[in-house]
XYZ file of C-alpha atoms in Angstrom:
293
model
C 29.085 5.125 -20.537
C 27.645 8.608 -20.419
C 24.755 7.563 -22.580
C 23.938 4.654 -20.279
C 23.872 6.887 -17.222
C 21.656 9.366 -19.008
C 19.168 6.682 -20.019
C 18.659 5.674 -16.399
C 17.826 9.127 -15.131
C 14.243 9.917 -14.291
C 12.673 12.701 -16.301
C 10.545 15.614 -15.167
C 7.362 16.059 -17.121
C 4.298 18.130 -16.336
C 5.781 19.089 -12.992
C 6.396 15.610 -11.578
C 8.926 12.846 -11.775
C 8.439 10.228 -14.446
C 10.078 6.793 -14.279
C 13.132 6.470 -16.495
C 13.496 3.893 -19.222
C 14.600 1.195 -16.809
C 12.065 1.821 -14.037
C 9.667 -0.794 -15.390
C 10.956 -3.157 -18.037
C 9.023 -3.585 -21.253
C 8.106 -7.168 -20.365
C 6.761 -6.115 -16.979
C 9.764 -7.200 -14.883
C 12.055 -4.888 -12.897
C 15.432 -4.111 -14.434
C 17.749 -6.819 -13.102
C 20.706 -4.465 -13.308
C 19.247 -2.413 -10.504
C 18.085 -5.275 -8.328
C 19.924 -5.619 -5.051
C 22.015 -8.771 -4.855
C 22.257 -8.907 -1.085
C 19.195 -9.470 1.045
C 18.624 -7.159 3.967
C 19.528 -8.886 7.221
C 16.772 -9.097 9.800
C 18.852 -7.062 12.246
C 19.480 -4.251 9.769
C 15.843 -4.317 8.664
C 14.487 -4.080 12.202
C 16.898 -1.251 13.008
C 15.788 0.842 10.027
C 12.126 -0.042 10.491
C 12.216 1.082 14.116
C 13.431 4.535 13.075
C 10.791 4.800 10.358
C 8.049 3.677 12.748
C 8.994 6.477 15.137
C 8.775 8.949 12.258
C 5.375 7.538 11.248
C 4.124 8.231 14.780
C 5.350 11.818 14.394
C 3.478 12.027 11.091
C 0.361 10.583 12.732
C 0.407 13.237 15.452
C 0.854 15.978 12.868
C -2.003 14.637 10.713
C -4.337 14.732 13.706
C -3.039 18.114 14.902
C -3.452 19.781 11.498
C -6.511 17.866 10.352
C -4.772 16.529 7.257
C -6.532 14.091 4.936
C -4.206 11.460 3.465
C -5.187 8.719 1.001
C -2.658 6.060 -0.001
C -3.429 3.599 -2.803
C -1.537 0.334 -3.239
C -1.751 -1.585 -6.494
C 0.318 -4.338 -8.082
C 0.170 -7.911 -9.235
C -0.722 -10.826 -6.974
C 2.223 -11.560 -4.701
C 3.835 -8.149 -5.194
C 3.936 -7.524 -1.431
C 1.121 -5.037 -0.940
C -0.224 -6.656 2.226
C 3.162 -6.952 3.907
C 4.034 -3.351 3.073
C 0.739 -2.089 4.468
C 1.245 -4.155 7.626
C 4.711 -2.629 8.063
C 3.205 0.863 7.759
C 0.406 0.299 10.264
C 2.224 -1.885 12.793
C 3.000 0.912 15.287
C 0.362 3.553 14.584
C -3.223 3.985 15.746
C -5.921 2.118 13.777
C -8.205 5.064 14.552
C -5.979 7.312 12.449
C -4.544 4.827 9.936
C -7.451 2.916 8.420
C -6.907 0.068 5.965
C -9.602 -0.527 3.354
C -9.654 -3.846 1.504
C -13.082 -4.183 -0.063
C -14.443 -7.580 -1.149
C -15.982 -8.228 -4.549
C -18.908 -5.865 -5.191
C -22.430 -6.986 -4.310
C -25.197 -7.015 -6.891
C -26.427 -3.699 -5.521
C -22.947 -2.173 -5.759
C -22.614 -3.426 -9.326
C -25.660 -1.327 -10.225
C -24.157 1.833 -8.715
C -21.961 4.432 -10.354
C -18.486 2.936 -10.519
C -16.263 4.046 -7.614
C -19.354 4.931 -5.545
C -18.561 2.228 -3.007
C -15.126 3.743 -2.405
C -16.391 7.241 -1.595
C -17.547 6.556 2.006
C -14.050 5.339 2.846
C -12.158 8.449 1.729
C -10.372 10.226 4.599
C -11.851 12.934 6.791
C -9.722 15.419 8.726
C -7.088 13.714 10.854
C -7.136 10.417 8.977
C -4.798 8.351 6.822
C -6.708 5.865 4.664
C -4.794 3.075 2.943
C -6.471 1.207 0.085
C -5.270 -2.367 -0.400
C -6.403 -2.315 -4.033
C -8.765 0.460 -4.991
C -10.912 1.900 -7.757
C -8.066 0.831 -10.061
C -9.512 -2.688 -9.994
C -11.392 -1.625 -13.117
C -8.161 -0.917 -14.975
C -6.578 -4.186 -13.843
C -8.303 -7.357 -12.686
C -11.787 -6.407 -13.910
C -10.495 -5.628 -17.376
C -8.140 -8.593 -17.704
C -10.533 -11.150 -16.242
C -13.561 -9.934 -18.183
C -15.605 -8.458 -15.325
C -16.103 -5.264 -17.315
C -16.204 -4.428 -21.008
C -13.333 -2.710 -22.784
C -15.632 0.279 -23.258
C -16.190 0.482 -19.491
C -12.453 0.223 -18.844
C -11.680 2.992 -21.336
C -14.382 5.158 -19.800
C -12.837 4.632 -16.375
C -9.382 5.610 -17.608
C -10.799 8.840 -19.009
C -12.766 9.635 -15.858
C -10.345 8.758 -13.057
C -7.891 11.682 -13.540
C -10.818 14.076 -13.061
C -12.019 12.113 -10.037
C -8.585 12.306 -8.463
C -8.346 16.004 -9.262
C -11.551 16.527 -7.282
C -10.044 14.584 -4.373
C -6.942 16.759 -4.350
C -8.899 19.999 -4.775
C -10.892 18.987 -1.679
C -7.660 18.904 0.334
C -6.805 15.186 0.173
C -3.134 14.244 -0.111
C -3.240 11.353 -2.604
C -0.327 8.936 -2.990
C -0.484 6.057 -5.472
C 1.998 3.172 -5.286
C 2.528 0.368 -7.765
C 4.620 -2.530 -6.423
C 6.533 -4.104 -9.291
C 7.618 -7.747 -9.075
C 9.236 -10.072 -11.628
C 7.411 -13.161 -12.944
C 10.035 -15.404 -11.325
C 9.617 -13.843 -7.879
C 5.837 -13.860 -8.195
C 5.946 -17.587 -8.977
C 8.193 -18.246 -5.982
C 5.857 -16.360 -3.628
C 2.653 -17.942 -4.930
C 4.245 -21.388 -4.777
C 5.270 -20.740 -1.160
C 1.659 -20.036 -0.233
C 0.504 -23.493 -1.253
C 2.267 -25.349 1.547
C 2.156 -22.645 4.219
C -0.913 -22.843 6.448
C -0.465 -19.183 7.371
C -0.744 -18.044 3.761
C -3.145 -20.417 2.011
C -5.960 -17.875 2.378
C -3.947 -15.514 0.170
C -4.079 -17.908 -2.789
C -7.582 -17.509 -4.193
C -9.185 -19.156 -7.235
C -8.918 -15.761 -8.944
C -5.153 -15.721 -8.322
C -4.836 -19.085 -10.066
C -6.879 -17.905 -13.045
C -4.844 -14.696 -13.251
C -1.482 -16.454 -13.072
C -1.347 -17.192 -16.814
C -2.335 -13.630 -17.762
C 1.022 -11.947 -17.103
C 1.220 -10.202 -20.476
C -2.417 -9.123 -20.294
C -1.774 -7.526 -16.910
C 1.364 -5.855 -18.267
C -0.635 -4.324 -21.112
C -3.363 -3.200 -18.723
C -0.774 -1.681 -16.374
C 0.894 0.228 -19.193
C -2.405 1.683 -20.427
C -3.331 2.587 -16.847
C -0.048 4.441 -16.348
C -0.407 6.261 -19.666
C -3.884 7.515 -18.747
C -3.600 8.162 -15.006
C 0.026 9.108 -14.268
C -0.854 12.796 -13.980
C 0.930 15.841 -12.618
C -1.532 16.069 -9.726
C -1.707 12.329 -8.944
C 1.444 10.585 -10.209
C 2.215 6.907 -9.790
C 5.183 5.912 -7.653
C 6.698 2.584 -8.703
C 8.462 0.549 -6.021
C 10.605 -2.466 -6.874
C 9.463 -5.316 -4.632
C 11.842 -8.188 -5.343
C 13.094 -7.792 -1.771
C 10.189 -7.472 0.655
C 12.245 -5.815 3.374
C 13.685 -3.188 1.056
C 10.372 -2.286 -0.545
C 8.735 -1.787 2.859
C 11.496 0.547 3.998
C 11.530 2.380 0.674
C 7.769 2.932 0.566
C 7.562 4.139 4.180
C 10.441 6.534 3.505
C 8.654 7.809 0.411
C 5.406 8.392 2.300
C 7.287 10.358 4.952
C 8.868 12.419 2.167
C 5.570 13.257 0.468
C 3.380 14.011 3.495
C 4.586 17.224 5.163
C 4.899 16.874 8.937
C 6.673 18.306 11.942
C 7.352 17.047 15.433
C 4.828 18.413 17.901
C 6.212 19.689 21.175
C 4.703 17.789 24.073
C 5.271 17.836 27.804
C 7.455 15.125 29.228
C 5.328 12.182 30.317
C 5.701 11.106 33.952
C 3.577 8.383 35.480
C 1.652 9.688 38.499
C 1.948 8.035 41.894
C -0.703 5.505 42.785
C -1.769 3.352 45.697
C -2.559 -0.310 45.245
C -4.250 -2.496 47.837
C -6.995 -0.252 49.174
C -9.543 -2.603 47.654
C -9.481 -6.372 48.129
C -10.248 -8.201 44.893
C -13.256 -10.539 44.897
C -12.622 -14.248 45.258
C -14.239 -15.023 41.891
C -13.754 -18.395 40.162
C -12.062 -16.933 37.104
C -11.815 -19.147 34.043
C -8.157 -18.720 33.203
C -6.840 -19.547 29.760
C -4.907 -22.790 29.768
C -1.196 -21.999 29.896
C 0.213 -24.296 27.245
C 3.391 -22.317 26.761
């Protein structure tokens, strides 16, 4: 038993935590032994999320107050839950501070540029938190697997990106990189659910369908990406996403842990007195929205 417990511990290497042997299974699926059997109830989820949202607002105020620059990267397979996790993060904070970047496919002009050039204008300035819903790591994943770049270009990217991220951090950016790990069975269930749900059909793109049969190719690409870019200064944080509610709470908690922040003392807010009725509203024929509900 002692050996089993030891095998599951995370290791410390080069000054940062490395996933243990069971963090990401060899076939690309999360270790079932660690998966939670019970789903989070909506009531429990909302209760925990409310507390984390309040803490995110505290972090937001501190980021603005101190002029911090925070960059959060989300990567993972199709259907891993990146969009829902990002929505949970940004639901109660200011879009002027928390900016979400989800770039479309590059234009012909962008294809002729230095790779990653189109991401540079979106990096955070003082007082900003920028969240990338997929990022420059497209080259290590979808571009490589689906043949949008050569293997030589992908290898060149993997050699370059640790230096690029070192420059980001040396400039004062707090960089957090998250990989959301989902099993092939759960991915299938989620993609299948999109087909008949009018709210989600836009999420199922032709590229998703082409990528669906490339599970092993994406696993190989992920492993090579981790080996080359999981550095002491910009480590990858792997989040198990079989349960959408749990992964959202876990990722928000992890962000709060890694971005230093304190509660700012503010004066108690009291609404001032006001007078209503000194001006008579115009008798304008307003076009009211039809009240169907």
